[in-house]
Coordinates of C-alpha atoms and ligand atoms in Angstrom, one line a residue:
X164 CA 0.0 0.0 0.0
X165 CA 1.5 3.5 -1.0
X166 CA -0.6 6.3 1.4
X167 CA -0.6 10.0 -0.2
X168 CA -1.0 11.7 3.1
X169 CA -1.9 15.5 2.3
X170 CA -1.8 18.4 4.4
X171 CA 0.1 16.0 7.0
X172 CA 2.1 18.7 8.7
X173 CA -0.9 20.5 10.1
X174 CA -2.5 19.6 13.5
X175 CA -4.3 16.4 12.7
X176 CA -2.4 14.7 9.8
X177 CA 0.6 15.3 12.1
X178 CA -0.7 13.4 15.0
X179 CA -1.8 10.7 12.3
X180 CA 1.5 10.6 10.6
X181 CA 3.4 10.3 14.2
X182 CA 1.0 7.4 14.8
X183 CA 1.2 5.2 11.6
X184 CA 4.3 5.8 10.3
X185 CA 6.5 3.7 12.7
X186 CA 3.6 1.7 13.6
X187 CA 3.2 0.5 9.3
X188 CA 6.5 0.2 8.4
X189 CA 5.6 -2.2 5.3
X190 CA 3.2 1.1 4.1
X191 CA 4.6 3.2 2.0
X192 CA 3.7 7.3 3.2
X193 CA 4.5 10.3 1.2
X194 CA 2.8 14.0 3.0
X195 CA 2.4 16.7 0.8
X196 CA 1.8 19.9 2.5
X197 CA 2.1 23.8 1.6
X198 CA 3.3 24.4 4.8
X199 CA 1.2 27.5 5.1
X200 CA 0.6 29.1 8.6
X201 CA -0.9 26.3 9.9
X202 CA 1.5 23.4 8.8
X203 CA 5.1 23.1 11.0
X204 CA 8.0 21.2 9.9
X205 CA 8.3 20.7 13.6
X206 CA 5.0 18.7 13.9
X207 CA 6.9 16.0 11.9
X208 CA 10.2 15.3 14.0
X209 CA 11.3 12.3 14.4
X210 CA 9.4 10.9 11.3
X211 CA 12.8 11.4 8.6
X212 CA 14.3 8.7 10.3
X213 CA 11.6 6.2 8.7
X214 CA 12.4 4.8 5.0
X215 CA 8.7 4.5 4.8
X216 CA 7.9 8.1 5.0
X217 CA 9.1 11.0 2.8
X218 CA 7.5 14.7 2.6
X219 CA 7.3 17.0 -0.2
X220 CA 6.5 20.5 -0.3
X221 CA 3.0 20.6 -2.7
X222 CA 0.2 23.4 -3.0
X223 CA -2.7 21.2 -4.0
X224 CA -4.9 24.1 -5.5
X225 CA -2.1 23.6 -8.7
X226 CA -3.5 21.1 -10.1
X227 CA -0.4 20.2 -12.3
X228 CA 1.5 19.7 -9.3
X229 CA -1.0 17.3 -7.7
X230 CA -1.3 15.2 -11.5
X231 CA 2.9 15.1 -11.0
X232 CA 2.8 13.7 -7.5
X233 CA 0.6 10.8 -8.8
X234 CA 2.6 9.9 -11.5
X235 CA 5.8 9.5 -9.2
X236 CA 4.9 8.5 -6.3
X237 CA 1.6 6.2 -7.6
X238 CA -0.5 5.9 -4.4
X239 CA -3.1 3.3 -4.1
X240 CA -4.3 5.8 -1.1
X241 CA -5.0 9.1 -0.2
X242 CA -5.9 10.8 3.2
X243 CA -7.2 14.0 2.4
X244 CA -6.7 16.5 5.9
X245 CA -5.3 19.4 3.6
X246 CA -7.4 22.2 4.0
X247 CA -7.9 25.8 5.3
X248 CA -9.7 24.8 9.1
X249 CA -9.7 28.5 10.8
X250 CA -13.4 29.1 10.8
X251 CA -12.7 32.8 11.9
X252 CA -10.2 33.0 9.5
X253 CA -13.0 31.8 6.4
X254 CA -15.0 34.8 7.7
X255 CA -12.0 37.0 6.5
X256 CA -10.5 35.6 3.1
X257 CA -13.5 32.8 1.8
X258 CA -11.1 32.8 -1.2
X259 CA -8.1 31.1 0.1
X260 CA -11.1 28.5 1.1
X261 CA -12.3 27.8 -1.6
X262 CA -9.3 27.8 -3.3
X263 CA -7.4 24.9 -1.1
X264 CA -11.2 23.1 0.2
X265 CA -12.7 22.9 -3.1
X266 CA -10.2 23.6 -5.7
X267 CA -7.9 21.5 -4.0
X268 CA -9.7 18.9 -3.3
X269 CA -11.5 18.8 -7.1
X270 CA -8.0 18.4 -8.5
X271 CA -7.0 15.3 -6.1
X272 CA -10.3 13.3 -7.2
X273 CA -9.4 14.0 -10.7
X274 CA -5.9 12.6 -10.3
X275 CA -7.9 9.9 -8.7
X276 CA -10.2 9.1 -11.3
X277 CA -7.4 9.3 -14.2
X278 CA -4.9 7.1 -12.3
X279 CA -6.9 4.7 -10.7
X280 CA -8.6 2.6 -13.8
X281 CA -9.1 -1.3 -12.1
X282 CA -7.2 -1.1 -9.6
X283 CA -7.9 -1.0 -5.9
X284 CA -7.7 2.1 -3.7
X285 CA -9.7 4.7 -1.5
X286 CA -9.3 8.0 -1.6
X287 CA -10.2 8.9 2.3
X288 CA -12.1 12.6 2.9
X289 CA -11.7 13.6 6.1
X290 CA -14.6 16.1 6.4
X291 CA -16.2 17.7 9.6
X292 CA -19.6 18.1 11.2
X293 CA -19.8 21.9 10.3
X294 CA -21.5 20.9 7.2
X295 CA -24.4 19.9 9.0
X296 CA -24.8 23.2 10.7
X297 CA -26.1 24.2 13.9
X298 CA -28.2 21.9 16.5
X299 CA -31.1 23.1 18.6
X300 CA -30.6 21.9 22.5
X301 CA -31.3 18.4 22.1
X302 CA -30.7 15.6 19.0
X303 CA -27.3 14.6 17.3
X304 CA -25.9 14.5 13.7
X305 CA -26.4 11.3 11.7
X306 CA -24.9 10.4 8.5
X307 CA -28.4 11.5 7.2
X308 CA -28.5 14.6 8.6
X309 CA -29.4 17.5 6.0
X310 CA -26.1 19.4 4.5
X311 CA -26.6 23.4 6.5
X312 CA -23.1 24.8 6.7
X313 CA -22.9 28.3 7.9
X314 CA -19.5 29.8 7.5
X315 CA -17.4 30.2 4.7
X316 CA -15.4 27.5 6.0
X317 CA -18.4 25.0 6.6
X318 CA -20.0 25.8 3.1
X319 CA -16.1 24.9 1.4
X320 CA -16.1 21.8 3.1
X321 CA -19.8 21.0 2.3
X322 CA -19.1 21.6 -1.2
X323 CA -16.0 19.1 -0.9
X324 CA -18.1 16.6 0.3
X325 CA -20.4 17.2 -2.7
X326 CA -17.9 16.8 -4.6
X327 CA -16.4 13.9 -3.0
X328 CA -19.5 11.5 -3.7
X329 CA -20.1 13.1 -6.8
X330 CA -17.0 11.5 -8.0
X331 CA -18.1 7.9 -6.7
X332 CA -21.4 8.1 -8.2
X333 CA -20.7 9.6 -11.4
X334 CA -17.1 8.4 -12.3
X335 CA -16.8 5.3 -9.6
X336 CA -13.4 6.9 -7.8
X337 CA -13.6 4.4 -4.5
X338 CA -14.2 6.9 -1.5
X339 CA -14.8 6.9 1.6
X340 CA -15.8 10.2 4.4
X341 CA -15.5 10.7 8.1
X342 CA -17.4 13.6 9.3
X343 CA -15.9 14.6 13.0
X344 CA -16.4 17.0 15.9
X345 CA -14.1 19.3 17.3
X346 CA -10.8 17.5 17.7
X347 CA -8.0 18.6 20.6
X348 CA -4.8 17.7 21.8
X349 CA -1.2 18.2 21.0
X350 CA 0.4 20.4 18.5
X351 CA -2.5 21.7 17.4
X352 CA -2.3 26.1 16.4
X353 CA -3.5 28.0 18.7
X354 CA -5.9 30.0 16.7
X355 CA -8.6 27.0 17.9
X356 CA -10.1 27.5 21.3
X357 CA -8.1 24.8 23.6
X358 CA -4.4 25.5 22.8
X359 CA -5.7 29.4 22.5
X360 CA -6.7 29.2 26.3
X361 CA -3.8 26.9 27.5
X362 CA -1.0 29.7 26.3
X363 CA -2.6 32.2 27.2
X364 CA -3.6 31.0 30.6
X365 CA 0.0 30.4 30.6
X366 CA 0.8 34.0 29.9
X367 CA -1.5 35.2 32.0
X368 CA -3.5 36.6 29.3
X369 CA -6.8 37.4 28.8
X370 CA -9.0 34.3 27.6
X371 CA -11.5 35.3 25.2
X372 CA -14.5 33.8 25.3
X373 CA -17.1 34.2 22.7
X374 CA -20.6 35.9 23.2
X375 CA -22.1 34.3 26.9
X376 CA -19.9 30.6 26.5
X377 CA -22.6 29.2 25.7
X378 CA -22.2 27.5 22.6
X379 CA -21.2 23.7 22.7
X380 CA -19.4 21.2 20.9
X381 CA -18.5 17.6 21.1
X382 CA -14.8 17.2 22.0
X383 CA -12.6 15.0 20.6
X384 CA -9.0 13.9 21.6
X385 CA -7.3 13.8 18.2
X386 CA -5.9 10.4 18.5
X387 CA -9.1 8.7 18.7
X388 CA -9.5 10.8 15.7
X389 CA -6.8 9.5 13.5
X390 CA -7.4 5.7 14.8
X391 CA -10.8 6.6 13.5
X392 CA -10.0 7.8 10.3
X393 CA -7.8 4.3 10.2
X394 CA -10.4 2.0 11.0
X395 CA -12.5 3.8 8.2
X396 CA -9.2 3.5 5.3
X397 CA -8.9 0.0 5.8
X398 CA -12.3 -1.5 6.8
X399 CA -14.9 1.0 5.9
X400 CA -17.1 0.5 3.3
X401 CA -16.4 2.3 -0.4
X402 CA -19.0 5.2 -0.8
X403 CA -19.9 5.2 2.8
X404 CA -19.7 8.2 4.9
X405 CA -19.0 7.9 9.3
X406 CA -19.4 10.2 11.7
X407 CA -16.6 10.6 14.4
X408 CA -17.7 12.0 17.4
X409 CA -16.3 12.1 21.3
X410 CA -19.6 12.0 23.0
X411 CA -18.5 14.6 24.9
X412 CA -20.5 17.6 24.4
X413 CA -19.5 21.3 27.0
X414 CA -20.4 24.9 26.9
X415 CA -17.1 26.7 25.5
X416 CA -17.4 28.3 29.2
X417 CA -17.0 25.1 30.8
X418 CA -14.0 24.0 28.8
X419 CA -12.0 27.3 29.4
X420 CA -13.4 26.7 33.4
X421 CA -11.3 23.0 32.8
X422 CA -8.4 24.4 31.0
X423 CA -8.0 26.9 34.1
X424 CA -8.5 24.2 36.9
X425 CA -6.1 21.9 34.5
X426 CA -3.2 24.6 34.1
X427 CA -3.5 26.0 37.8
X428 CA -2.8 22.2 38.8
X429 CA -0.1 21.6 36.3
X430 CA 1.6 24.8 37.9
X431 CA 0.5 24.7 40.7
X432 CA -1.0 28.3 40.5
X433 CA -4.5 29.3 41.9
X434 CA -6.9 28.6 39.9
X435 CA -8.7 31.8 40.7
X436 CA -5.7 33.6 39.2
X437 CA -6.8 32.1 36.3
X438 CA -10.4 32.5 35.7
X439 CA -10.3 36.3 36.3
X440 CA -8.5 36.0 32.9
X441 CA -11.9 35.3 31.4
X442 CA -13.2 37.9 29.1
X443 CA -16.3 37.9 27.4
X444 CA -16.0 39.2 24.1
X445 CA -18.2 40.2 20.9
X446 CA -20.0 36.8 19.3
X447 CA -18.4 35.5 16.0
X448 CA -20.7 35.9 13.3
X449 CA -23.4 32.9 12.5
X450 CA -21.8 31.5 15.4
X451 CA -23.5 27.8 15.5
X452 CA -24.8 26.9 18.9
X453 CA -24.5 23.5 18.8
X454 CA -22.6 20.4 17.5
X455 CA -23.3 16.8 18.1
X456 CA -22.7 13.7 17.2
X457 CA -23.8 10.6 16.9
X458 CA -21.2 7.7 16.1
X459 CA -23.6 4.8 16.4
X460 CA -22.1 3.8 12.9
X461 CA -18.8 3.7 13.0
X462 CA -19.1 2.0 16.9
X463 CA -21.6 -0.8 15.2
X464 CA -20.1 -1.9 12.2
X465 CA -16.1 -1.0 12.8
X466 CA -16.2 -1.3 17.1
X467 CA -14.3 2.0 17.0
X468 CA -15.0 4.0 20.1
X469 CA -13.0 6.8 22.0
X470 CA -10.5 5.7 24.8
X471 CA -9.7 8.8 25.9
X472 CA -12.4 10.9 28.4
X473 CA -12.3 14.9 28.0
X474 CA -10.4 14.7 31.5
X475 CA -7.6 12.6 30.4
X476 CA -7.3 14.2 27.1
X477 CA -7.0 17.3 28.2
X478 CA -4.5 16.9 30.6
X479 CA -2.2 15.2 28.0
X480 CA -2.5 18.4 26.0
X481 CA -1.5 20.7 28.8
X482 CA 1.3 18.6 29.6
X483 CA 2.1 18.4 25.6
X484 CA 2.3 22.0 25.8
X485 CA 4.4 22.8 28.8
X486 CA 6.8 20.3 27.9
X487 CA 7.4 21.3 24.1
X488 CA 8.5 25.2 24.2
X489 CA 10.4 24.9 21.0
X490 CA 7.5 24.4 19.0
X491 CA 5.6 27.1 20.8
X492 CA 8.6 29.5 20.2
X493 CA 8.5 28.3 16.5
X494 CA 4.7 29.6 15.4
X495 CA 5.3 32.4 17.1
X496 CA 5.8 34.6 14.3
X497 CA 5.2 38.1 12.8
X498 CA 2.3 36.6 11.1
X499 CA 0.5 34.6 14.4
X500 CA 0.9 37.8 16.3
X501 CA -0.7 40.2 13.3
X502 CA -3.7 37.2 13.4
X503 CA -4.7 37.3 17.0
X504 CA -4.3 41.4 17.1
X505 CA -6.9 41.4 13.9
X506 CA -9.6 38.8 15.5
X507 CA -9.6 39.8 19.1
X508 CA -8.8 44.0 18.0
X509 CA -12.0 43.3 15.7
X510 CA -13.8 42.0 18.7
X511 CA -12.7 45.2 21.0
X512 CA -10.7 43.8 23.2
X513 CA -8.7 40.9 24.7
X514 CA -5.9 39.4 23.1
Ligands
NAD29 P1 -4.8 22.5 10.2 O1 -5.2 23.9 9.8 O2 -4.1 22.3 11.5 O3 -3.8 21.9 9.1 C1 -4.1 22.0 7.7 C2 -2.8 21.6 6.9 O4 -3.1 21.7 5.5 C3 -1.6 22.4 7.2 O5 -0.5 21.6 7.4 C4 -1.5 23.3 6.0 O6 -0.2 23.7 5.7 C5 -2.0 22.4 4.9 N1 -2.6 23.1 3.7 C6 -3.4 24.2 3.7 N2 -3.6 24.6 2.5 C7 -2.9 23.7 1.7 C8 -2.8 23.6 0.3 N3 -3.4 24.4 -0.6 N4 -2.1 22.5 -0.2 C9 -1.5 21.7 0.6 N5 -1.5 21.7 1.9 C10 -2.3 22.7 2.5 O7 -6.1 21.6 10.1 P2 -6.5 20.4 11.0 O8 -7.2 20.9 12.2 O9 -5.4 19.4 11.1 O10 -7.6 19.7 10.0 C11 -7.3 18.7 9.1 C12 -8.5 18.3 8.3 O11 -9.5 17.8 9.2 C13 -9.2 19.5 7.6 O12 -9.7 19.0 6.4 C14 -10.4 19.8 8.5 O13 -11.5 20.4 7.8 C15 -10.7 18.5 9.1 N6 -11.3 18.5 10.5 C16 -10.7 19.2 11.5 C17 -11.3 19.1 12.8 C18 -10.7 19.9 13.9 O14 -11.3 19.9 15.0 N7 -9.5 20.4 13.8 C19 -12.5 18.4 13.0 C20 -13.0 17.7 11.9 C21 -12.5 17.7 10.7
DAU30 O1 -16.5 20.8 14.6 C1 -15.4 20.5 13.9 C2 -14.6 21.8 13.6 O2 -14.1 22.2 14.8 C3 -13.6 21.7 12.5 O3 -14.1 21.4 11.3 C4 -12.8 23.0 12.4 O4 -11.7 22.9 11.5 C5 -12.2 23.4 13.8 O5 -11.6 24.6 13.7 C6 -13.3 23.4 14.8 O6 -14.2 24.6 14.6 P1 -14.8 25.5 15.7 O7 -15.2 26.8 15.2 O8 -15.8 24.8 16.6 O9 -13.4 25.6 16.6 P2 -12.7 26.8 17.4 O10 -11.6 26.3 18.2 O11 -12.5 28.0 16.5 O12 -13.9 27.3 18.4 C7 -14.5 26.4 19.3 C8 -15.6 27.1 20.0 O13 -15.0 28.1 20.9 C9 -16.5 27.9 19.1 O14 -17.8 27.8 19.6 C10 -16.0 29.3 19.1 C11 -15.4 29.4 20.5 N1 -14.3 30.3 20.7 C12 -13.2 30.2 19.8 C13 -12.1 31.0 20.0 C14 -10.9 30.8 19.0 C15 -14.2 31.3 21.7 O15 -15.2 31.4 22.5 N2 -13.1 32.1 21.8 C16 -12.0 32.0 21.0 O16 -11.1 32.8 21.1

């Protein structure tokens, strides 16, 4: 099996690649990756030292240089995680969306369908629940659930779904989605809420919390994730889509409370200290209210099921982030510190 891995050096396909590569060493893996803001070099040490994994630089919006990647490297499988994921971000530049989400992914699935005549392979979507929309206080997302994305983000995603199974049906390229919740744990950028609030809890900063906190969403640590998104490769069924989901549903106010309680114990620091860093701040636009998820088929027909709790997770990412400084030192750039002035400077105030 030869595994084109894309967008592998960002938060998620870098915890996948860290898990698979030593433990497949008779799998071929090549991750192609832009490296934008969001994708770290650093995410990957330790994985050169593998003969079973190499890396190349690739934008996969150009479609040329996705067609040349599939004539030299031949996968029989892709794992699609490339992708612009900032939903803040989408509400600022939908183009760069659209661009990588859709564009990107239209040009893989046409490499797919020219190079993939009889033989067997999967190209592997790894979508999110955003496309579903927003929940009312009670019920779950099913794979049946109606396509409602709100944000530019959501919409690009739901339109690379679309595309996804408009590929299987119309051209018979061998897919396969996993729709998940909100995913957590280590070296993730902290644009997204939980890193956000550990560093900056850290830093004694502010901890900006949208409109009243009250907006929740179904945590998932990202390992159970990417063992997911395994399960699904290898023993899902072609044209099938799965929803991934932690069972773990919290007000945003409750996990910034849990990130406080869990730094103030790592540090041993009040935990009071802490919370009086919590600021309510302006809403983000078409904010959904709700996300969750039910994984009844992916537990029933794969026995796939979380083994980590929101408790235990989380304290593995805190400790992830204490203990790796170099790779907190190395997205702190120019660039993160002109991002975080423009979302929280747009929202009045903390930072
Ligand atoms: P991320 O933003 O951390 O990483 C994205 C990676 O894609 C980065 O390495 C980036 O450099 C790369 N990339 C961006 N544009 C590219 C392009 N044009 N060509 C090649 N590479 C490009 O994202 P993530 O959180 O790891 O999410 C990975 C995938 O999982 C996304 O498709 C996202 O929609 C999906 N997802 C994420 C979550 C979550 O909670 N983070 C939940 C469900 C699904
Ligand atoms: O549900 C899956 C999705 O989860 C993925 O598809 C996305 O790629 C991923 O970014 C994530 O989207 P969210 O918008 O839910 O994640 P984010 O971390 O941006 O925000 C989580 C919640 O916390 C959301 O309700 C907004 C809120 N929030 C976020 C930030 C960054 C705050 O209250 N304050 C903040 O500063």
């Amino acid at each position: 099996m030869r595994i084109l891995v894309t967008g592998g050096a960002g938060f998620i396909g870098s915890n996948f690649l860290q898990l698979a590569v030593p433990a497949h060493p008779q799998i071929e893996f090549l991750n192609i990756d832009k490296l934008t803001y969001a994708g770290n070099p650093l995410s990957l040490a330790g994985l050169e030292q593998y003969r079973n994994y190499s890396f190349a630089r690739v934008d996969v919006a150009v479609a040329e240089d996705v067609e040349r990647v599939f004539k030299d490297f031949a996968p029989t499988a892709v794992v699609h995680f490339a992708a612009e994921s900032h939903v803040d971000r989408s509400l600022h530049e939908p183009d760069t969306f659209v661009r990588t989400n859709v564009n990107g992914t239209l040009h893989l699935l046409e490499a797919c369908r020219r190079y993939w005549r009889g033989q067997e392979s999967v190209f592997h979507h790894v979508s999110t629940d955003e496309v579903y929309g927003s929940l009312g206080p009670a019920g779950a997302f099913t794979e049946e659930s109606r396509y409602d994305p709100s944000s530019p983000y959501s919409a690009s995603k739901a339109a690379s779904d679309h595309l996804v199974r408009a590929y299987h049906r119309t051209f018979g390229v061998p897919v396969k989605i996993t729709n998940c919740s909100n995913n957590y744990g280590p070296r993730q950028f902290p644009e997204k809420l939980v890193p956000l609030m550990i560093l900056n809890a850290l830093a004694r900063k502010p901890l900006p919390v949208y409109g009243e906190g009250a907006n929740v969403r179904d945590w998932l640590y990202v390992d159970d994730h990417c063992r997911a998104i395994w399960i699904v490769l290898r023993e899902g069924r072609v044209g099938e889509t799965y929803n991934v989901g932690g069972g773990s549903e919290l007000r945003n106010i409750d996990v910034v409370r849990a990130i406080c309680r869990g730094v103030a114990q790592a540090t041993q620091s009040p935990v009071e200290e802490l919370e009086a860093l919590i600021t309510f701040v302006p809403d983000r636009p078409g904010h959904d209210l709700r996300y969750a998820i039910d994984a009844s088929k992916i537990r029933r027909e794969l026995a796939w099921q979380p083994l980590e709790s929101f408790e235990t997770g989380l304290r593995k990412t805190i400790d992830w982030y204490l203990q790796n400084t170099a790779w907190i030192d190395s997205i702190r750039t120019g660039a993160y510190l002109q991002w975080i002035q423009r979302n929280y400077d747009d929202r009045g105030r903390a930072q």
